[in-house]
XYZ file of C-alpha atoms in Angstrom:
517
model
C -17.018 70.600 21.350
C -19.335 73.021 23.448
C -21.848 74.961 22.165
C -21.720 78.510 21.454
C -23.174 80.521 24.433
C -26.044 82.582 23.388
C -25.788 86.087 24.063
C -28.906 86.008 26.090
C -27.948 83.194 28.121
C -24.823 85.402 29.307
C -26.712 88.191 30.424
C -29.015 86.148 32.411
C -25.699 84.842 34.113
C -24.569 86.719 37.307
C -22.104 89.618 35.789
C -18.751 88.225 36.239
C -16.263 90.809 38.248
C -12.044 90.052 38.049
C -9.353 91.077 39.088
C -5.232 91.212 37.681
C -3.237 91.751 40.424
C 0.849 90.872 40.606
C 0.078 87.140 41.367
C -1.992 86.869 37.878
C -0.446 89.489 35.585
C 1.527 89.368 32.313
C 4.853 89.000 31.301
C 5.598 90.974 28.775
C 7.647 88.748 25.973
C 6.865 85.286 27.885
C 4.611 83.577 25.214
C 4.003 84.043 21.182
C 0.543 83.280 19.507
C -0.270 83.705 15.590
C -2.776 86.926 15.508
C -4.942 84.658 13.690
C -6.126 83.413 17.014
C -6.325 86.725 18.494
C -9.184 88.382 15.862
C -12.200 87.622 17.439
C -14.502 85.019 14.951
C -17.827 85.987 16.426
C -19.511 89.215 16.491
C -19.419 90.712 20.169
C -22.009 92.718 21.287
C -22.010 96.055 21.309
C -22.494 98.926 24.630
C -24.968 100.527 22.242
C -27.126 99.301 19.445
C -25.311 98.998 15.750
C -26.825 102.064 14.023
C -26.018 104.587 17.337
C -22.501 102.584 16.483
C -22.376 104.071 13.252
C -24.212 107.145 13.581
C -21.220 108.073 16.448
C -18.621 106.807 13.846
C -19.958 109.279 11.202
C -19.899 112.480 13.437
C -16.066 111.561 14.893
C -15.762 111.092 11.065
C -16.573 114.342 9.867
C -14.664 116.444 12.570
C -11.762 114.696 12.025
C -12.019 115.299 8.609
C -12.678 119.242 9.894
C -9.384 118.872 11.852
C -7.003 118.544 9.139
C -8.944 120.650 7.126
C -8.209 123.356 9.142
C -4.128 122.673 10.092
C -3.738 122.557 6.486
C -5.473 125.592 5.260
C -2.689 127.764 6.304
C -0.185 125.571 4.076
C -2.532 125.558 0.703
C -2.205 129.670 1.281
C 1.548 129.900 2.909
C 3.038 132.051 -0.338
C 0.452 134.376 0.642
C 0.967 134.895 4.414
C 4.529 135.316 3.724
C 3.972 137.875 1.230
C 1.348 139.638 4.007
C 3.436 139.476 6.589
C 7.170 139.971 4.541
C 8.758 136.851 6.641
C 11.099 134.595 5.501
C 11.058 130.223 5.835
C 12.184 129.999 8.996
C 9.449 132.543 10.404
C 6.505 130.818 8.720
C 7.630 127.507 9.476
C 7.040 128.298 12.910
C 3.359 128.682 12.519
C 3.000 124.968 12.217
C 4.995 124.871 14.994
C 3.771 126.604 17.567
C 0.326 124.942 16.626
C 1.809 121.321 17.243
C 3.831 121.988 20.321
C 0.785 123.277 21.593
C -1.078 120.189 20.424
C 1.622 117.355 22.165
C 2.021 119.310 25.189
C -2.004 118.858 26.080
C -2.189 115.826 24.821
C -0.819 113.662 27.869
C -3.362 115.901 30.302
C -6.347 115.410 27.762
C -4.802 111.437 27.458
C -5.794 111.072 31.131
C -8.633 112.977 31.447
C -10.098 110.607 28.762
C -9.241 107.784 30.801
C -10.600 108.355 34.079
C -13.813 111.373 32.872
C -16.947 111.114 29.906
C -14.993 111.527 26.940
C -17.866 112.782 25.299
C -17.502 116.501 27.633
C -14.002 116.532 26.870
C -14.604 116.425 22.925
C -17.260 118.868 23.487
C -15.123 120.970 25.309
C -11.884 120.925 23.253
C -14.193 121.534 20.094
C -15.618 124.573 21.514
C -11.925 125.852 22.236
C -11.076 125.293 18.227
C -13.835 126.904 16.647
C -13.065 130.070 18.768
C -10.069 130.503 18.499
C -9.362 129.276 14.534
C -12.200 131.884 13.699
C -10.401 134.397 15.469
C -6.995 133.773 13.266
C -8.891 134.685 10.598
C -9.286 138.649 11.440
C -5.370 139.473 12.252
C -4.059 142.669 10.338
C -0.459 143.292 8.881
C 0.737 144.492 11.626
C -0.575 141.656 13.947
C 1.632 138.107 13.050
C 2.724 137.859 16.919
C -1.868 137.139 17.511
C -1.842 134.585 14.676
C 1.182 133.305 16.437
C -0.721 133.157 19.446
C -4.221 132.132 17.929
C -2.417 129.069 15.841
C -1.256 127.762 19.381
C -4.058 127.685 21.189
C -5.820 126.285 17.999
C -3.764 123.055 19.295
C -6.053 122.712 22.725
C -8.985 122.022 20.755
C -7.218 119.506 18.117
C -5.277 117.680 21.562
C -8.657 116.573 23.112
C -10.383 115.496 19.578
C -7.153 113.499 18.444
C -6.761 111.902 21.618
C -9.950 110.627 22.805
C -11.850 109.907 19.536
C -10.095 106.783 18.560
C -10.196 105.102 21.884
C -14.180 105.717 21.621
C -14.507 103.676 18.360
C -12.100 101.150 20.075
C -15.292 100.722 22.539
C -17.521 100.237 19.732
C -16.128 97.740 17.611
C -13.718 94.818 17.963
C -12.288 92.651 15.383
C -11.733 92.986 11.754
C -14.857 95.190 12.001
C -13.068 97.827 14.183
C -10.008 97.523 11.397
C -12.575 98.830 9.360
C -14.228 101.699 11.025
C -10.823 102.700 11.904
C -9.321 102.654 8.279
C -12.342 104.672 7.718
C -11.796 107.103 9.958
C -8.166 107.845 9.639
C -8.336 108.175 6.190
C -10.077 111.313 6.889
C -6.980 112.665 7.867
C -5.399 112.513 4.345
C -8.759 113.310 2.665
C -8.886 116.636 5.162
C -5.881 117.450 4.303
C -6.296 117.563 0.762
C -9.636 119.789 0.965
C -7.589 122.094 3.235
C -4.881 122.726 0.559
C -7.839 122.894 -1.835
C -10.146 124.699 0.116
C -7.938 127.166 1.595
C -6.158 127.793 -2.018
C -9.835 128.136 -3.087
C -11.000 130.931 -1.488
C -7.863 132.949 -0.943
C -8.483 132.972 -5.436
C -12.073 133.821 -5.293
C -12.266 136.677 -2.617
C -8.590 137.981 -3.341
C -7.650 137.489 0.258
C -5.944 134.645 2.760
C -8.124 135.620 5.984
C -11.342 134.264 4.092
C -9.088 130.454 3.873
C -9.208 130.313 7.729
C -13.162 130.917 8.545
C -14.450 128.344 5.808
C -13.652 125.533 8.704
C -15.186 126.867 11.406
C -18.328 127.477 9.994
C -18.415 123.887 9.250
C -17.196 122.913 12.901
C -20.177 124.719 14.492
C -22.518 121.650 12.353
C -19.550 119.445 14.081
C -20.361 120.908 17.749
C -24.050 119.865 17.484
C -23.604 116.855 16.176
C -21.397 115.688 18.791
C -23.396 116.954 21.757
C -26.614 115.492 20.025
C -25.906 111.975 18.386
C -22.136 110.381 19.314
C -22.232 108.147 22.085
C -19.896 107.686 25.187
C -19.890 103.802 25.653
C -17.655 102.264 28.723
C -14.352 101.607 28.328
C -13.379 98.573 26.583
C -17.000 97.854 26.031
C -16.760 95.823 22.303
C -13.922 93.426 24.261
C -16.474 92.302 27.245
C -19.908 92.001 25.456
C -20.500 95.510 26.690
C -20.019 95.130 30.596
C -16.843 97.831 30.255
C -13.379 97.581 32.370
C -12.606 99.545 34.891
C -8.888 100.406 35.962
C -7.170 102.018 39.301
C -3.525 103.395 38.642
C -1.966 106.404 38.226
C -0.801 108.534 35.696
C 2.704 107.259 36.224
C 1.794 103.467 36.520
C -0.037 103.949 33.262
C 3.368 105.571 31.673
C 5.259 102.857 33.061
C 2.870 100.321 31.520
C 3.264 101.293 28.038
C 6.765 101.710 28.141
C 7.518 98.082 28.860
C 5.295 97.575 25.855
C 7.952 97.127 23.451
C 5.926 97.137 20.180
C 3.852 100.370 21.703
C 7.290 102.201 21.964
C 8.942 101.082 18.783
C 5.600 101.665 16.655
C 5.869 105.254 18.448
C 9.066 105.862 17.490
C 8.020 104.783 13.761
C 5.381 107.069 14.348
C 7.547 109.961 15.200
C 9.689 109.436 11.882
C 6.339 109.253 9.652
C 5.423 112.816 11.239
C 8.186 114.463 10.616
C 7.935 113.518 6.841
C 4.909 113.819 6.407
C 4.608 116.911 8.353
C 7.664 118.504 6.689
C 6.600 117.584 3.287
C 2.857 118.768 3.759
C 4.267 122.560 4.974
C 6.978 122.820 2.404
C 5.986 120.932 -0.878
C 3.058 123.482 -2.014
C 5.722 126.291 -1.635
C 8.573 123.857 -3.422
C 6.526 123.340 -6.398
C 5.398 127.082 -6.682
C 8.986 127.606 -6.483
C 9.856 125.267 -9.137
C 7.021 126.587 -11.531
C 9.224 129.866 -11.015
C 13.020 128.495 -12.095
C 10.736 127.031 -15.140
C 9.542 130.249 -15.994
C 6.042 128.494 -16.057
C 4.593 131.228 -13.669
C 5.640 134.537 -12.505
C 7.393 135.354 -8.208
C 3.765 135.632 -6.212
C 4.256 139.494 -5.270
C 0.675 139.858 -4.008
C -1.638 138.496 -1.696
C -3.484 136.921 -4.071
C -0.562 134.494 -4.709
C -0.542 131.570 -7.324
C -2.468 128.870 -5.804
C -2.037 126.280 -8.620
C 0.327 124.035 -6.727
C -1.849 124.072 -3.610
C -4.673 123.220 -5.734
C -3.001 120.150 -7.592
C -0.714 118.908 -4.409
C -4.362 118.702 -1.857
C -5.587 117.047 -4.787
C -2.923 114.105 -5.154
C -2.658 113.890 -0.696
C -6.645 113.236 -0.804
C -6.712 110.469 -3.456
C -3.418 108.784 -2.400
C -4.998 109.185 1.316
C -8.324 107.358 0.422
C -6.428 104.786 -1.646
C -3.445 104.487 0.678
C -5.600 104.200 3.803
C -7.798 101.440 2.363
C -4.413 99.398 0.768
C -2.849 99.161 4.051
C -6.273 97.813 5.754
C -6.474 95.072 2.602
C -3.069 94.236 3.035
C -3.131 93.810 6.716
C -7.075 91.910 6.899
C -4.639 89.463 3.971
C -2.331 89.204 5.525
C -2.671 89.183 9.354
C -3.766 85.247 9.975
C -0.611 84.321 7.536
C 1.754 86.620 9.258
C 1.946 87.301 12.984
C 3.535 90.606 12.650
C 2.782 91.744 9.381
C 1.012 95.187 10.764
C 4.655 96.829 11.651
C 6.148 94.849 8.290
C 3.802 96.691 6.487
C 4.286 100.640 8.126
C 8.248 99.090 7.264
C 7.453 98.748 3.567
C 5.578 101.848 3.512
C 8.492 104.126 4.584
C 11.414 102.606 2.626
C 9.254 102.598 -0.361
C 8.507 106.222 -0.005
C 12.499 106.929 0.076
C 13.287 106.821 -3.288
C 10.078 108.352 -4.585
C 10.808 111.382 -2.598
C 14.464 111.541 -3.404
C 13.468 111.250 -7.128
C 10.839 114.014 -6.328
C 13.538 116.348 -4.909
C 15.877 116.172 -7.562
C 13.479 115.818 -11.056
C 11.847 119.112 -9.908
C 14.866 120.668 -11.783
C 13.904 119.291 -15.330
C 9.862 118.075 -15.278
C 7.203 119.250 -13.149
C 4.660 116.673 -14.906
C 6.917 114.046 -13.377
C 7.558 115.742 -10.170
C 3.839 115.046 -9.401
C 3.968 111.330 -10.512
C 6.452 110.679 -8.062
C 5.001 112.728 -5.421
C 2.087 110.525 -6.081
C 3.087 107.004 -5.355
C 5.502 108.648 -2.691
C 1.690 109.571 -0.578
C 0.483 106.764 -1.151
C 3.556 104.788 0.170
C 3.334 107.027 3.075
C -0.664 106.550 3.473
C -0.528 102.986 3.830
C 0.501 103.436 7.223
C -1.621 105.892 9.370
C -4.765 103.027 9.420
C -2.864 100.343 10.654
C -0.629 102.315 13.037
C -3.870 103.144 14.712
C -5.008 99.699 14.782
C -2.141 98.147 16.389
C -2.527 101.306 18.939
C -5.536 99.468 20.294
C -4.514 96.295 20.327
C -1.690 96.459 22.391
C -2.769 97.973 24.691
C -5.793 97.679 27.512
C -8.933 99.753 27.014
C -8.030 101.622 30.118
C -5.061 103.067 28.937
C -5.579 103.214 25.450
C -6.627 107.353 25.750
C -2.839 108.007 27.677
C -1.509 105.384 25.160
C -2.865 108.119 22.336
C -1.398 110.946 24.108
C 2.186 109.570 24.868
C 2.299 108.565 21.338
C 0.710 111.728 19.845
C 3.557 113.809 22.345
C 6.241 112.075 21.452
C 5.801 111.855 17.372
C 4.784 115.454 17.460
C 7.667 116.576 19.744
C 10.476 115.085 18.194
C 8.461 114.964 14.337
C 6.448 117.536 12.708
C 6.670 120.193 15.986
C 10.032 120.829 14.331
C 10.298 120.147 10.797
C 8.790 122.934 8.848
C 11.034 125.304 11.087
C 13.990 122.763 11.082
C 13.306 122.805 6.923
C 12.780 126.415 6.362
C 16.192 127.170 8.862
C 18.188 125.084 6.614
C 16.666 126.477 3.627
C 16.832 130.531 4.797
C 20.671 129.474 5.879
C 21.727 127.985 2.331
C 20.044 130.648 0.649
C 21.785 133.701 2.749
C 25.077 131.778 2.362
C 24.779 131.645 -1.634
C 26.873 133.968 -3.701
C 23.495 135.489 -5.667
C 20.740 134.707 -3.821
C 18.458 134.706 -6.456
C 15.253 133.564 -7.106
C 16.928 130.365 -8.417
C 18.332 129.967 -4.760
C 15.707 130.216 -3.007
C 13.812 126.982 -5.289
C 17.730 125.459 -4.606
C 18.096 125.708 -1.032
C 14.630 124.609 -0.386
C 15.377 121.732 -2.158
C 18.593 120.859 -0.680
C 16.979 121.191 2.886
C 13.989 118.785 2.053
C 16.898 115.830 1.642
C 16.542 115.536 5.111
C 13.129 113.994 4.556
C 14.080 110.529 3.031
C 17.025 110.106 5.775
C 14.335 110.403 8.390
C 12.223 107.827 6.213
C 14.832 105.210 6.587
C 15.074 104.844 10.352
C 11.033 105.213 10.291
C 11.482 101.651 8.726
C 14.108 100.325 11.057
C 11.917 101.125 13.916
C 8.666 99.466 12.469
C 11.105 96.633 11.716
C 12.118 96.227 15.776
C 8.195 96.516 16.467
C 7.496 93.585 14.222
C 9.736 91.421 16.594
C 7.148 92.118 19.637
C 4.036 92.514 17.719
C 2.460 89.306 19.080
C 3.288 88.732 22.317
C 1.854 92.073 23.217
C -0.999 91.831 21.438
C -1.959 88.272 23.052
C -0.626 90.203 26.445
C -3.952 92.903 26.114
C -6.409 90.563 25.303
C -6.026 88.225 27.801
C -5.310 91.248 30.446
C -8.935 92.570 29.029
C -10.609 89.384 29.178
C -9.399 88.693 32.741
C -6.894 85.264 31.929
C -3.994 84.858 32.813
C -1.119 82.688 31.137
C 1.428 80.796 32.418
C 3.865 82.838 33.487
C 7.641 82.265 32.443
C 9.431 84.767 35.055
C 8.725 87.383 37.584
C 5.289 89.262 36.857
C 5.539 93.169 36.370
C 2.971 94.836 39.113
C -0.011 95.536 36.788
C -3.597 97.698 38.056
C -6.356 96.415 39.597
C -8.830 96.333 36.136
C -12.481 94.954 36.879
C -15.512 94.348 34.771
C -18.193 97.259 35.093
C -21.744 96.803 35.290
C -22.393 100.383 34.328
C -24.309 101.332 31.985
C -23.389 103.809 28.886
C -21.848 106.977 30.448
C -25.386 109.333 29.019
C -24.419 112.476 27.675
C-alpha cells in the first residue's frame, strides 16, 4: 500500500491543471458506488485557515437566522394586519406571496452571478437591499397596503442573493462529514429564525400596542449582520475543500449549466421533493398561527381580535414549537444520515421520504382535533415539525454533492425558483382563496365558518405531503451514481464510460488565491 502524501509534499509538486472535455466526461447513470466510498476519510485542506472557516460559518449563521426572522414576523402578527388594513385571507395571503415570487424570480440571475463574480459583493449587496427596504415596511399607514405590497417584494432581492450564494460558500470550506455538519448547523437556523420571528414579532406588536414596531426589530439586527459580513466572512475559490484548496474553474453558459443539472436526475427529483416540502411548510407557517387563534375562538377560550393589538398567544406558542422541533429536527436528520449513509447508498432521499409521509397523518390529525382539544392540537403539530425538519439539512447536503462546485450557486437558484414557484409563492393565497370561497359560500358565515373553512382548505396540505415522498422516493433510485458522477468530475477522473458521453464544460484547477474582499 502507498503512503499517504503529506500535504506539504503536494504543494511543493507542480500545481496540477485538467481538463473534462466530451472525450473524458460522465455518463450520467453508467456506474453505481456505495457513498461510503465517496465521504472523504482524510481531512482536506482548507482555502483558508480553520478558525477564518468558522468565524465565516458563524456570520452566514446569524443572517440566515435574520432571514427567516424577518419573512416570518409578518405571520406571528397577521390577525393584526388584517384587522389594520380590513382585508380578508385571500388579500393577506398575498403578502407572502408577492415576497417569494420576488425571491425565485432573482434567484436564477443572483444563481449565476455567484458562479462566475466574488460572492462575498453579491451578499453584501443583496443585504444592503433587505435592510432598506424591510425597515421601510415598517412605517406604512392605513391607507397605504398597496407600499407594503410593494416593500414585501422587493424585500425578496435581498433574501434571493443571501439564500443563494451562502451555502455554496460553506460548500468551499468544508468537505466530508464535516461539511454535513456545518451545514446541519446552518440550516437549522432557518427553523430556529422562524420561530423567533413568530415570537419576536408577536412580542412586540404586545408590548408597544402596535404591528409596525414587529417589522424594524430585524433590521436593526441586520445592520450588526452587514458589518460582519464585509469585515470577517471569507470568499474562498470555488470548490476549494474538494482540491486541497487550488479551486475549479468552469467555462459554460447559463444554458449549458441548466442543461447540466437537468440531466441530473436526483438534482431534479430532490427539487421537485423540495417544491412539495415548501408548499407545506410554507402554507402551514402563514396559516397555522391564524388557525389556532381561530380555534381558541369556536372554544370560547379567547375573544374575535377586533384591535390592533390582536391576541398573540398562538403566535407566541406555535414560533415556540417550529424553533425546538427545527433544532431537534435539523440535527435528527444529520444523525440519521452520518448512520446511516456508509450502510445505505441512498438513504439521504429515503430519509426526506420518511420525513414527509410521516408528517401526513400528524397534520391530518392536527386539522381535524382542533375541533375538540387545543392541548392536543399542539402535540400533533409538534411531531408533525419535526417530521418536516428532518429534511431541510440533508436536502442541502445532497445539493452539493451532486453537483460540481461550479454550478452549485445556479444549482441553488434553479432549485430555490422552482420550489418557490410552484410551492410556497402560492400557498398562503391558494389557502386563504379556498378558505374566503367556503366561507362566502356558507349559509351563516359566522365566526364558526371562518375557523371551518380555514380548516377545510388546509387539507390540501397533507395531499401535497404525499407526492413530496414519492418524489424523494424516485431521487433515491439515482442518488449514487450522481454523486460518484461530481466527485470524480471535481477531482478531474474519469470512469469508464458505458455509452455516448453528454458534452460537459471545460472545468480546470485554479491556482488563485482566495478571492480578498
Amino acid at each position: 500500500m502507498e503512503p499517504k502524501e503529506s500535504v506539504e509534499s503536494h504543494q511543493e509538486r507542480p500545481e496540477p491543471r485538467w481538463s473534462v472535455g466530451s472525450s473524458s466526461s460522465l455518463h450520467y447513470g453508467s456506474f453505481v458506488n456505495s457513498l461510503a466510498s465517496l465521504t472523504p476519510k482524510t481531512e482536506e485542506q482548507s482555502a483558508i485557515s480553520p478558525k477564518r472557516a468558522y468565524i465565516a460559518v458563524t456570520v452566514l449563521c446569524y443572517i440566515n437566522l435574520l432571514n427567516y426572522m424577518e419573512r416570518y414576523t409578518i405571520a406571528g402578527v397577521l390577525s393584526n394586519i388584517q384587522t389594520f388594513f380590513k382585508i380578508c385571507d385571500s388579500t393577506a395571503g398575498l403578502l407572502q406571496t408577492v415576497f417569494i415570487c420576488s425571491f425565485l424570480l432573482l434567484a436564477p440571475l443572483f444563481g449565476y452571478l455567484g458562479d462566475r463574480y466574488n460572492r462575498k459583493y453579491i451578499m453584501i449587496g443583496g443585504l444592503s437591499v433587505w435592510l432598506g427596504t424591510a425597515a421601510g415596511s415598517s412605517f406604512v399607514t392605513e391607507s397605504q397596503f398597496w407600499l407594503l405590497m410593494l416593500l414585501r417584494a422587493l424585500v425578496g432581492i435581498g433574501e434571493a442573493s443571501y439564500s443563494t450564494i451562502a451555502p455554496t460558500i460553506i460548500g468551499d470550506l468544508f468537505t466530508g462529514s464535516q461539511r454535513s455538519i456545518v451545514i446541519c448547523i446552518f440550516y437549522i437556523f432557518i427553523p430556529f429564525g422562524s420561530g423567533l420571528g413568530y415570537i419576536t414579532g408577536a412580542g412586540c406588536a404586545k408590548l408597544t400596542g402596535d404591528w409596525h414596531w414587529a417589522l424594524r426589530i430585524t433590521p436593526i439586527l441586520g445592520v450588526v449582520g452587514l458589518v460582519l459580513l464585509v469585515f470577517l466572512c471569507a470568499n474562498p475559490p470555488r470548490g476549494a475543500a474538494e482540491t486541497h484548496g487550488e479551486g475549479v474553474t468552469g467555462k459554460s453558459s447559463y444554458l449549458e449549466d441548466v442543461k447540466y443539472l437537468l440531466k441530473n436526475k436526483s438534482y431534479v427529483w430532490s427539487t421537485c421533493g423540495v417544491t412539495a416540502l415548501a408548499f407545506l411548510t410554507g402554507a402551514l407557517a402563514f396559516w397555522m398561527p391564524t388557525f389556532l387563534a381561530r380555534a381558541q375562538v369556536t372554544h370560547n377560550l379567547t375573544q374575535s381580535c377586533s384591535d390592533v393589538s390582536g391576541n398573540t398567544t398562538d403566535s407566541f406558542i406555535f414560533g415556540a414549537v417550529t424553533l425546538v422541533t427545527g433544532i431537534l429536527g435539523g440535527a435528527l436528520g444529520t444523525g440519521l444520515s452520518r448512520w446511516f449513509r456508509d450502510k445505505v447508498s441512498n438513504a439521504d432521499p429515503l430519509i426526506c421520504a420518511a420525513g414527509m409521509l410521516g408528517s401526513v397523518p400528524c397534520l391530518f390529525i392536527t386539522i381535524f382535533v382542533a375541533t375538540s382539544s387545543i392541548p392536543a392540537t399542539y402535540v400533533f403539530i409538534f411531531f408533525g415539525e419535526l417530521l418536516l425538519s428532518l429534511n431541510w439539512t440533508v436536502l442541502a447536503d445532497i445539493l452539493l454533492y451532486v453537483v460540481v462546485p461550479t454550478r452549485r450557486a445556479s444549482a441553488e437558484a434553479l432549485q430555490i425558483t422552482v420550489g418557490h414557484l410552484l410551492g410556497d409563492a402560492g400557498s398562503p393565497y391558494l389557502l386563504g382563496a379556498i378558505s374566503d370561497a367556503i366561507r362566502y359560500n356558507a349559509k351563516d358565515a359566522t365566526q364558526n365558518w371562518s375557523f371551518h373553512s380555514l380548516k377545510y382548505s388546509l387539507l390540501l396540505c397533507p395531499i401535497v405531503g404525499v407526492l413530496g415522498g414519492v418524489f424523494f422516493f424516485m431521487a433515491s433510485r439515482y442518488i449514487a451514481e450522481d454523486r460518484q458522477a461530481a466527485q470524480q468530475l471535481t477531482e478531474g477522473t474519469s470512469p469508464p464510460q458505458q455509452g455516448p458521453a453528454p458534452q460537459l464544460p471545460h472545468l480546470e484547477l485554479s491556482n488563485r488565491s482566495i478571492e480578498q474582499s
